[in-house]
Short mmCIF file of C-alpha atoms in Angstrom, two decimals:
data_model
loop_
_atom_site.label_atom_id
_atom_site.label_comp_id
_atom_site.label_asym_id
_atom_site.label_seq_id
_atom_site.Cartn_x
_atom_site.Cartn_y
_atom_site.Cartn_z
CA MET A 1 106.09 107.51 119.74
CA LYS A 2 108.78 108.34 122.31
CA LYS A 3 108.65 112.07 121.52
CA ALA A 4 104.87 112.16 121.80
CA GLY A 5 105.07 110.37 125.15
CA LEU A 6 107.66 112.82 126.42
CA VAL A 7 105.48 115.78 125.47
CA LEU A 8 102.49 114.22 127.26
CA VAL A 9 104.58 113.70 130.39
CA LEU A 10 105.73 117.33 130.25
CA PHE A 11 102.14 118.54 129.97
CA LEU A 12 101.13 116.43 132.97
CA VAL A 13 104.13 117.46 135.06
CA PHE A 14 103.63 121.15 134.41
CA GLY A 15 99.93 120.75 135.06
CA LEU A 16 100.59 119.19 138.47
CA VAL A 17 103.17 121.84 139.31
CA THR A 18 100.67 124.61 138.67
CA GLN A 19 98.35 123.17 141.29
CA ALA A 20 101.01 123.61 143.99
CA SER A 21 102.59 126.91 142.93
CA ALA A 22 101.59 130.44 141.99
CA VAL A 23 101.60 129.75 138.24
CA ASP A 24 98.77 129.93 135.73
CA PHE A 25 98.93 127.16 133.15
CA SER A 26 97.16 127.24 129.77
CA LEU A 27 97.15 124.81 126.86
CA HIS A 28 96.56 125.94 123.26
CA GLY A 29 96.22 124.13 119.97
CA ASP A 30 96.00 124.58 116.21
CA MET A 31 94.71 121.40 114.54
CA ASN A 32 94.87 122.13 110.83
CA ASN A 33 93.59 119.48 108.40
CA ARG A 34 94.46 120.48 104.83
CA PHE A 35 93.60 119.09 101.42
CA MET A 36 94.98 119.65 97.95
CA LEU A 37 91.70 119.24 96.09
CA TYR A 38 93.24 119.47 92.62
CA THR A 39 96.14 120.95 90.72
CA ASN A 40 97.06 120.58 87.08
CA HIS A 41 100.77 121.15 87.81
CA ALA A 42 101.97 119.34 90.92
CA ASP A 43 105.45 119.49 89.41
CA PHE A 44 105.55 123.27 89.93
CA PHE A 45 104.89 123.26 93.69
CA ARG A 46 108.36 122.41 94.89
CA PRO A 47 109.92 124.60 97.59
CA GLU A 48 112.91 126.90 97.15
CA GLN A 49 111.83 127.76 93.60
CA GLN A 50 112.84 124.38 92.20
CA GLY A 51 109.52 123.69 90.44
CA THR A 52 109.24 122.99 86.71
CA LEU A 53 106.32 122.90 84.28
CA ASP A 54 106.00 119.74 82.22
CA ASP A 55 104.30 119.48 78.84
CA GLY A 56 100.63 118.91 79.72
CA THR A 57 99.01 118.30 83.09
CA VAL A 58 100.68 116.79 86.13
CA GLU A 59 97.63 116.19 88.33
CA ASP A 60 97.57 115.55 92.05
CA ASN A 61 95.43 115.65 95.19
CA PHE A 62 96.20 114.72 98.77
CA GLY A 63 95.27 115.21 102.42
CA GLU A 64 97.60 116.18 105.24
CA ILE A 65 97.73 117.47 108.80
CA LYS A 66 99.70 120.22 110.50
CA TYR A 67 99.09 120.29 114.24
CA ARG A 68 100.63 122.61 116.81
CA PHE A 69 100.18 122.44 120.57
CA TRP A 70 101.72 124.81 123.07
CA PHE A 71 101.45 125.71 126.70
CA ASP A 72 102.09 128.88 128.68
CA ALA A 73 103.20 128.81 132.30
CA THR A 74 102.74 132.33 133.72
CA SER A 75 103.38 133.58 137.23
CA ASP A 76 100.31 134.96 138.97
CA ASP A 77 101.73 138.52 138.83
CA GLY A 78 102.53 138.21 135.10
CA ALA A 79 106.25 138.87 135.64
CA VAL A 80 107.44 135.55 134.20
CA LYS A 81 106.09 133.40 131.37
CA GLY A 82 107.48 130.22 129.86
CA VAL A 83 106.26 128.91 126.48
CA PHE A 84 106.84 125.53 124.88
CA ALA A 85 105.32 124.48 121.53
CA THR A 86 105.47 121.39 119.35
CA GLU A 87 104.56 120.92 115.71
CA ILE A 88 103.60 117.92 113.60
CA GLY A 89 104.19 119.40 110.19
CA GLY A 90 102.79 118.65 106.76
CA LEU A 91 102.18 114.89 107.18
CA ARG A 92 100.36 113.52 104.14
CA PHE A 93 97.88 110.69 104.40
CA GLY A 94 99.62 107.51 103.26
CA ASP A 95 103.09 109.06 102.92
CA ALA A 96 105.73 106.39 103.65
CA ASP A 97 107.80 108.87 105.66
CA GLY A 98 104.86 110.44 107.48
CA MET A 99 101.50 108.68 107.79
CA PRO A 100 101.69 105.18 106.27
CA TYR A 101 99.64 102.15 107.26
CA SER A 102 99.51 101.89 111.08
CA GLY A 103 100.74 105.47 111.37
CA ASP A 104 103.93 104.49 113.15
CA LYS A 105 106.24 107.24 111.89
CA VAL A 106 107.32 110.02 114.26
CA ARG A 107 107.53 113.53 112.84
CA MET A 108 107.49 115.98 115.74
CA GLU A 109 109.54 119.13 116.18
CA VAL A 110 109.99 121.90 118.72
CA ARG A 111 108.31 125.04 117.37
CA TRP A 112 108.89 127.46 120.27
CA ALA A 113 110.74 127.22 123.56
CA TYR A 114 111.34 130.50 125.31
CA LEU A 115 111.29 132.40 128.60
CA ASP A 116 109.74 135.88 128.78
CA PHE A 117 110.20 137.86 131.99
CA GLN A 118 110.05 141.35 133.39
CA LEU A 119 113.48 142.82 134.10
CA PRO A 120 114.01 143.21 137.86
CA PHE A 121 114.94 146.55 139.38
CA VAL A 122 113.85 148.50 136.28
CA ASP A 123 110.66 149.87 134.78
CA GLN A 124 107.88 147.27 134.82
CA LYS A 125 107.33 147.78 131.09
CA SER A 126 110.77 146.40 130.16
CA ARG A 127 110.96 142.67 129.47
CA LEU A 128 113.51 140.14 128.24
CA LEU A 129 112.63 137.21 125.99
CA MET A 130 115.16 134.44 125.31
CA GLY A 131 115.11 131.10 123.52
CA LEU A 132 113.55 129.74 120.34
CA GLN A 133 110.99 132.44 119.63
CA PRO A 134 108.77 134.10 116.99
CA PHE A 135 110.96 136.81 115.45
CA THR A 136 109.69 139.67 113.30
CA VAL A 137 111.73 142.43 111.71
CA ASN A 138 109.20 143.22 108.97
CA GLU A 139 106.80 140.82 107.27
CA TYR A 140 108.53 141.30 103.90
CA ILE A 141 112.07 140.46 105.08
CA TRP A 142 112.09 138.32 108.24
CA GLN A 143 109.15 136.84 110.11
CA GLU A 144 109.81 133.33 111.44
CA THR A 145 111.16 131.36 114.38
CA VAL A 146 114.80 131.71 115.46
CA GLY A 147 116.96 131.40 118.57
CA GLY A 148 117.91 134.65 120.23
CA VAL A 149 117.46 137.22 122.99
CA LYS A 150 115.13 140.24 122.76
CA LEU A 151 114.66 143.25 125.03
CA TYR A 152 111.35 145.01 124.53
CA GLY A 153 109.01 147.45 126.23
CA ASP A 154 107.31 150.81 125.88
CA VAL A 155 107.68 154.37 127.07
CA GLY A 156 104.55 156.49 126.72
CA ASP A 157 103.37 156.30 123.12
CA MET A 158 106.62 154.70 121.95
CA ASP A 159 107.57 151.04 122.13
CA TYR A 160 110.97 149.55 121.37
CA GLU A 161 112.79 146.31 120.59
CA ALA A 162 116.48 145.38 120.64
CA ALA A 163 117.49 141.84 119.75
CA TRP A 164 120.31 139.47 118.93
CA ALA A 165 119.54 136.33 116.91
CA ARG A 166 121.71 133.51 115.63
CA GLY A 167 120.41 131.81 112.51
CA TYR A 168 123.36 129.50 111.89
CA GLU A 169 125.92 128.17 114.38
CA VAL A 170 129.38 126.89 113.45
CA ARG A 171 131.22 125.20 116.28
CA THR A 172 134.82 126.25 116.88
CA THR A 173 137.07 123.21 117.22
CA GLY A 174 140.63 124.55 116.85
CA SER A 175 142.85 127.57 117.42
CA ASP A 176 142.92 128.35 113.69
CA ASP A 177 139.13 128.48 113.36
CA ASP A 178 137.47 131.83 112.77
CA ARG A 179 134.05 132.64 114.16
CA GLU A 180 131.77 131.73 111.27
CA ASP A 181 128.35 132.02 112.92
CA VAL A 182 125.55 133.91 111.16
CA ASP A 183 124.39 136.59 113.60
CA ALA A 184 121.88 139.42 113.46
CA LEU A 185 121.41 142.57 115.53
CA PHE A 186 118.05 144.29 115.34
CA GLY A 187 116.55 147.48 116.74
CA ARG A 188 113.13 149.08 116.30
CA PHE A 189 111.12 152.06 117.57
CA ASN A 190 107.37 152.37 116.99
CA PHE A 191 105.45 155.63 117.44
CA LYS A 192 101.79 156.69 117.53
CA PRO A 193 101.97 160.45 116.86
CA ALA A 194 98.24 160.84 116.18
CA GLU A 195 94.97 158.93 116.33
CA GLY A 196 95.03 156.16 113.72
CA LEU A 197 98.64 156.86 112.69
CA LYS A 198 101.48 154.37 113.32
CA LEU A 199 105.12 154.89 112.40
CA GLY A 200 108.01 152.46 112.76
CA VAL A 201 111.73 152.77 112.14
CA PHE A 202 114.13 149.84 112.33
CA ALA A 203 117.65 148.69 111.54
CA LEU A 204 118.89 145.14 110.95
CA TYR A 205 122.59 144.25 110.80
CA GLN A 206 123.59 140.73 109.69
CA MET A 207 127.11 139.30 109.72
CA SER A 208 129.04 136.09 109.13
CA ASP A 209 132.58 134.99 108.28
CA ALA A 210 132.96 131.98 105.97
CA ASP A 211 136.70 131.60 106.68
CA ALA A 212 137.58 131.28 102.97
CA ASP A 213 140.74 132.75 101.47
CA THR A 214 140.93 131.33 97.93
CA PRO A 215 138.31 130.77 95.20
CA ALA A 216 138.62 127.02 95.74
CA GLU A 217 137.40 127.55 99.33
CA PHE A 218 134.62 130.02 98.48
CA GLY A 219 131.04 128.95 99.08
CA SER A 220 128.82 128.51 96.03
CA ILE A 221 125.36 130.07 95.77
CA SER A 222 122.99 130.66 92.90
CA SER A 223 120.19 133.13 92.27
CA ARG A 224 117.71 130.38 93.24
CA ASP A 225 119.27 130.41 96.72
CA TRP A 226 118.67 134.16 97.10
CA LEU A 227 117.59 134.01 100.75
CA ILE A 228 119.90 134.47 103.72
CA LYS A 229 118.77 131.30 105.49
CA ARG A 230 119.87 129.39 102.36
CA PHE A 231 123.40 130.81 102.56
CA GLU A 232 124.09 128.91 105.80
CA ASP A 233 127.83 129.49 106.49
CA LYS A 234 128.89 129.78 102.84
CA VAL A 235 129.45 133.56 102.62
CA ASP A 236 131.14 136.48 104.32
CA LEU A 237 128.16 138.65 105.15
CA ASP A 238 128.17 142.30 106.22
CA LEU A 239 124.68 143.61 105.48
CA TRP A 240 122.56 146.51 106.72
CA THR A 241 118.82 146.86 106.19
CA LEU A 242 117.20 150.17 107.16
CA GLY A 243 113.44 150.45 107.14
CA LEU A 244 110.36 152.60 107.68
CA ASP A 245 106.89 151.13 108.04
CA GLY A 246 103.52 152.16 109.38
CA GLY A 247 99.92 152.83 108.61
CA PHE A 248 97.11 155.37 108.74
CA SER A 249 93.43 154.54 109.13
CA PRO A 250 91.03 157.50 108.88
CA ASN A 251 87.77 155.54 108.85
CA PRO A 252 86.60 154.18 106.42
CA PHE A 253 89.93 154.40 104.56
CA PHE A 254 93.23 152.76 105.42
CA ILE A 255 96.78 152.76 104.15
CA LYS A 256 99.83 150.69 105.09
CA TRP A 257 103.41 151.05 103.88
CA ASP A 258 106.84 149.43 104.12
CA LEU A 259 110.11 150.88 102.80
CA MET A 260 113.52 149.20 103.09
CA TYR A 261 117.01 149.90 101.82
CA GLN A 262 119.85 147.38 101.89
CA ASN A 263 123.58 148.08 101.70
CA GLY A 264 126.68 146.11 102.54
CA ASN A 265 128.87 143.29 101.25
CA ILE A 266 128.68 139.60 100.43
CA ASP A 267 132.25 138.42 99.94
CA ASN A 268 134.23 135.30 99.07
CA ILE A 269 131.60 133.45 97.03
CA ASN A 270 131.19 131.68 93.71
CA TYR A 271 127.96 133.12 92.37
CA THR A 272 125.86 131.77 89.47
CA ASP A 273 122.72 133.21 87.93
CA PHE A 274 120.53 130.08 87.73
CA ALA A 275 118.60 131.29 84.67
CA SER A 276 121.48 132.31 82.40
CA GLY A 277 124.25 130.18 83.88
CA LEU A 278 126.51 133.25 84.06
CA GLY A 279 128.35 134.39 87.16
CA ARG A 280 131.63 135.23 88.81
CA ALA A 281 133.70 134.61 91.93
CA GLY A 282 134.83 137.18 94.47
CA ASP A 283 133.37 140.04 96.48
CA PHE A 284 130.05 141.80 95.90
CA THR A 285 128.44 145.02 97.10
CA VAL A 286 124.72 144.96 97.94
CA ASN A 287 122.56 147.90 96.91
CA ALA A 288 118.87 146.97 96.95
CA TYR A 289 115.48 148.23 98.08
CA PHE A 290 111.86 147.29 98.68
CA ALA A 291 108.62 149.29 98.69
CA HIS A 292 105.11 148.14 99.59
CA LEU A 293 101.73 149.88 99.78
CA ASP A 294 98.26 148.74 100.81
CA ALA A 295 95.44 151.22 100.26
CA GLY A 296 91.72 150.68 100.53
CA MET A 297 88.45 151.27 102.27
CA SER A 298 85.82 149.44 104.30
CA PHE A 299 82.12 149.80 103.56
CA GLY A 300 79.56 147.86 105.51
CA ASN A 301 80.80 144.29 105.80
CA HIS A 302 83.09 144.64 102.79
CA LYS A 303 86.72 145.62 102.37
CA LEU A 304 88.40 146.66 99.12
CA THR A 305 92.22 146.66 99.04
CA TYR A 306 94.81 147.57 96.44
CA THR A 307 98.28 146.14 97.04
CA PHE A 308 101.52 147.09 95.33
CA TRP A 309 105.07 146.10 96.05
CA TYR A 310 108.38 146.42 94.27
CA ALA A 311 111.38 144.31 95.24
CA SER A 312 114.46 145.40 93.31
CA GLY A 313 116.21 142.81 91.16
CA ASP A 314 119.67 142.16 89.81
CA ASP A 315 120.20 142.71 86.07
CA ASP A 316 123.86 141.78 85.57
CA PRO A 317 125.35 138.58 87.05
CA LEU A 318 128.83 139.55 85.83
CA ASP A 319 129.23 142.83 87.70
CA SER A 320 130.28 143.27 91.34
CA THR A 321 126.97 144.70 92.64
CA PHE A 322 123.94 142.75 93.84
CA ASN A 323 120.79 144.80 93.26
CA GLY A 324 118.33 142.06 94.20
CA PHE A 325 116.43 142.61 97.45
CA LEU A 326 117.42 139.90 99.93
CA ALA A 327 115.07 138.46 102.58
CA THR A 328 116.12 136.24 105.49
CA ASP A 329 113.28 133.86 106.43
CA LEU A 330 109.55 134.40 105.91
CA ASP A 331 106.30 133.13 104.39
CA ARG A 332 104.23 134.99 101.80
CA PHE A 333 100.62 133.96 101.13
CA ASP A 334 99.58 136.55 98.54
CA SER A 335 99.33 134.18 95.56
CA VAL A 336 97.76 130.70 95.46
CA THR A 337 99.78 129.56 92.43
CA ILE A 338 103.18 131.24 92.97
CA MET A 339 103.43 131.60 96.75
CA GLU A 340 102.01 129.90 99.86
CA GLY A 341 98.43 131.07 99.39
CA GLY A 342 97.12 127.51 99.15
CA TYR A 343 96.03 126.04 102.48
CA THR A 344 98.49 123.19 101.89
CA ASP A 345 101.17 125.79 102.47
CA ASP A 346 104.07 123.37 102.87
CA THR A 347 103.63 122.78 99.12
CA TYR A 348 104.59 125.94 97.25
CA PHE A 349 106.90 127.40 94.61
CA THR A 350 108.31 130.33 96.60
CA GLU A 351 107.94 131.65 100.14
CA ARG A 352 109.65 134.95 99.24
CA PRO A 353 108.27 138.25 97.90
CA TYR A 354 110.42 137.83 94.77
CA ILE A 355 111.64 135.20 92.28
CA HIS A 356 115.33 134.26 92.20
CA ASP A 357 117.34 137.48 92.54
CA LYS A 358 115.22 139.20 89.88
CA GLY A 359 112.93 140.99 92.32
CA PHE A 360 109.16 141.28 91.91
CA VAL A 361 106.38 143.66 90.99
CA MET A 362 102.94 142.93 92.46
CA ASN A 363 99.69 144.67 91.56
CA LYS A 364 96.69 143.20 93.37
CA ILE A 365 93.05 144.18 93.91
CA ALA A 366 91.17 142.20 96.57
CA LEU A 367 87.57 142.28 97.81
CA ASP A 368 86.58 140.59 101.08
CA SER A 369 82.96 140.32 102.24
CA LYS A 370 81.57 139.06 105.56
CA LEU A 371 78.15 137.91 104.40
CA THR A 372 76.98 136.50 107.75
CA ASP A 373 78.45 135.98 111.19
CA LYS A 374 79.75 132.64 109.96
CA LEU A 375 80.40 133.11 106.24
CA THR A 376 83.17 135.17 104.60
CA VAL A 377 84.04 135.17 100.91
CA GLY A 378 86.58 137.02 98.85
CA GLY A 379 88.55 137.25 95.65
CA ALA A 380 91.63 138.89 94.19
CA LEU A 381 93.04 139.76 90.79
CA MET A 382 96.82 140.06 90.40
CA TYR A 383 99.24 141.14 87.70
CA MET A 384 102.77 139.96 88.50
CA MET A 385 106.21 140.60 87.01
CA THR A 386 109.83 140.25 87.96
CA ALA A 387 111.64 143.58 88.40
CA GLU A 388 114.41 142.45 86.04
CA ASP A 389 114.23 140.03 83.12
CA LEU A 390 114.78 136.31 83.48
CA GLU A 391 117.46 135.70 80.84
CA TYR A 392 117.96 132.15 79.54
CA THR A 393 118.54 129.98 76.48
CA ASP A 394 115.57 128.18 74.94
CA ASN A 395 115.47 124.67 73.47
CA LEU A 396 116.66 125.93 70.08
CA GLY A 397 119.69 127.72 71.54
CA ARG A 398 118.16 131.19 71.23
CA SER A 399 118.61 133.85 73.93
CA GLN A 400 115.36 134.78 75.63
CA ASN A 401 114.49 137.39 78.23
CA ASP A 402 111.17 138.38 79.79
CA ASP A 403 109.76 139.77 83.04
CA LYS A 404 106.00 139.06 82.75
CA ILE A 405 104.77 136.32 85.15
CA GLY A 406 101.09 136.70 84.29
CA ILE A 407 97.59 137.40 85.59
CA GLU A 408 96.18 135.40 88.50
CA LEU A 409 92.60 135.14 89.76
CA ASN A 410 92.01 133.89 93.32
CA GLY A 411 88.85 133.20 95.29
CA TYR A 412 88.03 131.80 98.73
CA LEU A 413 85.18 130.91 101.09
CA LYS A 414 85.40 130.51 104.87
CA TYR A 415 82.61 129.15 107.06
CA LEU A 416 82.54 128.79 110.85
CA LEU A 417 81.23 125.28 111.53
CA TYR A 418 81.43 125.63 115.31
CA GLN A 419 83.07 128.07 117.65
CA ASN A 420 86.81 127.93 116.81
CA VAL A 421 86.26 125.41 113.97
CA GLU A 422 86.59 126.77 110.44
CA PHE A 423 86.04 125.23 107.03
CA ALA A 424 87.73 127.04 104.15
CA VAL A 425 88.26 126.44 100.44
CA ASN A 426 90.19 128.50 97.90
CA ALA A 427 91.40 128.35 94.31
CA GLY A 428 93.80 130.19 92.05
CA TYR A 429 94.35 130.24 88.29
CA LEU A 430 97.44 131.78 86.67
CA TRP A 431 97.27 132.78 83.02
CA ALA A 432 101.01 132.40 82.60
CA ASP A 433 102.90 135.00 80.60
CA ASP A 434 106.18 134.53 78.79
CA ALA A 435 108.59 134.79 81.75
CA MET A 436 107.07 131.52 82.98
CA ASP A 437 108.52 129.83 79.90
CA PHE A 438 111.85 129.65 81.74
CA PHE A 439 110.31 127.24 84.29
CA GLU A 440 109.06 124.86 81.62
CA VAL A 441 111.01 121.68 80.97
CA GLU A 442 113.75 122.07 78.39
CA GLU A 443 111.86 120.23 75.66
CA ILE A 444 109.11 122.89 75.44
CA ARG A 445 111.08 125.98 76.49
CA ASP A 446 110.71 128.14 73.38
CA GLY A 447 110.33 131.75 74.60
CA SER A 448 106.53 131.55 74.83
CA SER A 449 104.56 130.35 77.83
CA ASP A 450 102.60 127.15 77.17
CA GLU A 451 101.34 126.07 80.62
CA ASP A 452 98.78 127.83 82.83
CA ILE A 453 98.57 126.78 86.48
CA PHE A 454 95.50 125.93 88.59
CA ARG A 455 95.35 124.95 92.25
CA SER A 456 92.46 124.47 94.69
CA THR A 457 92.90 123.64 98.39
CA ALA A 458 90.73 123.31 101.50
CA ARG A 459 91.06 122.98 105.25
CA VAL A 460 89.15 122.17 108.43
CA ARG A 461 90.90 123.92 111.32
CA TYR A 462 90.26 123.82 115.06
CA MET A 463 92.04 126.42 117.18
CA PHE A 464 91.82 126.75 120.95
#
């Protein structure tokens, strides 16, 4: 309870300070109560793509909370703003490490802590933001919280960002130590050349030095760890991502796109393809890409959207080139059964727009309808594949390879109980295709998918 008490004291202190100084103080909250209503495969929803599918059902249901509270302290002229946020994350009712009898466990973290201020002596539209902050490069590669410094502003119809972020810090303790931190440099320009048209261009450079000279010292990663935040300080990283994104919305139609190309090196690693068990040690060149398109139209209170994306995958774990698109840190909610689309979104199979280093192909049609001021319903149909085959050995010792994940049907309902209080329920069913056989336990892995996946979740959420 000490952390909770400290936060309360901080709220009170800042509140009293605002009464005596030229600062506007505001308190915000997101009180999210979530419920796993039912799933037939709780064994599959394990983060970092570690889930497996047992023979028959593995049923579960639970309730949990995820609460966030934050305050802004802003000068009366808007030149300076400080933000501090806390999170109580994914605490399940009755969990021995979270919310047992008497509720005496403490699970509180700092979500944001940053200072945002107008640069003195320069244009009033140029600002500097520093600290633990929300950080977005592009929603399909990096959109999360990280420590860093960002310069941003706008000039006419163009706005810009330039940032440095450090995702992993290694402390230097001796004269022989190399600098092994994982750093990123990011720049973006956004344009509005015409009414309804938005264009963005960006570059992301990421670097690290693992200080390893021999294979015995190399860091070990597998295709299941194919996410930069999972590399920590294990690799020598020298990676560029160049991107174009934007959208066009000639009413009633709309289109949105994202294009990215990656090139660079990941050196001094022991790499293993988790599916096949094959791999090699040494240096690798990265040559990967990503393409996404949303296209649709609005009619009345309805919106119809087609979504496609292609994340390139790696097809040969023994060569010296990585072709699998590589994200840094993000959350994807497109699928209820594969990704974080369930409202209990701390329980998922993958947070990435791909599986392992095999990439992904998404085809999705979604219909959303606002039936009343308070009621919204919707559904989606998806056909999903990996860009390259998952290659593995089945329980009889036979080589198998497949790229078809399956067809998924999702549906949801949202109802506004009170102002700022929402009730929502959703469900997803995956008719698993044969690539999902790889994730089945060894005893039933035979080259043919045997286990479909169902999940239904709900939430009651108060935001202010």
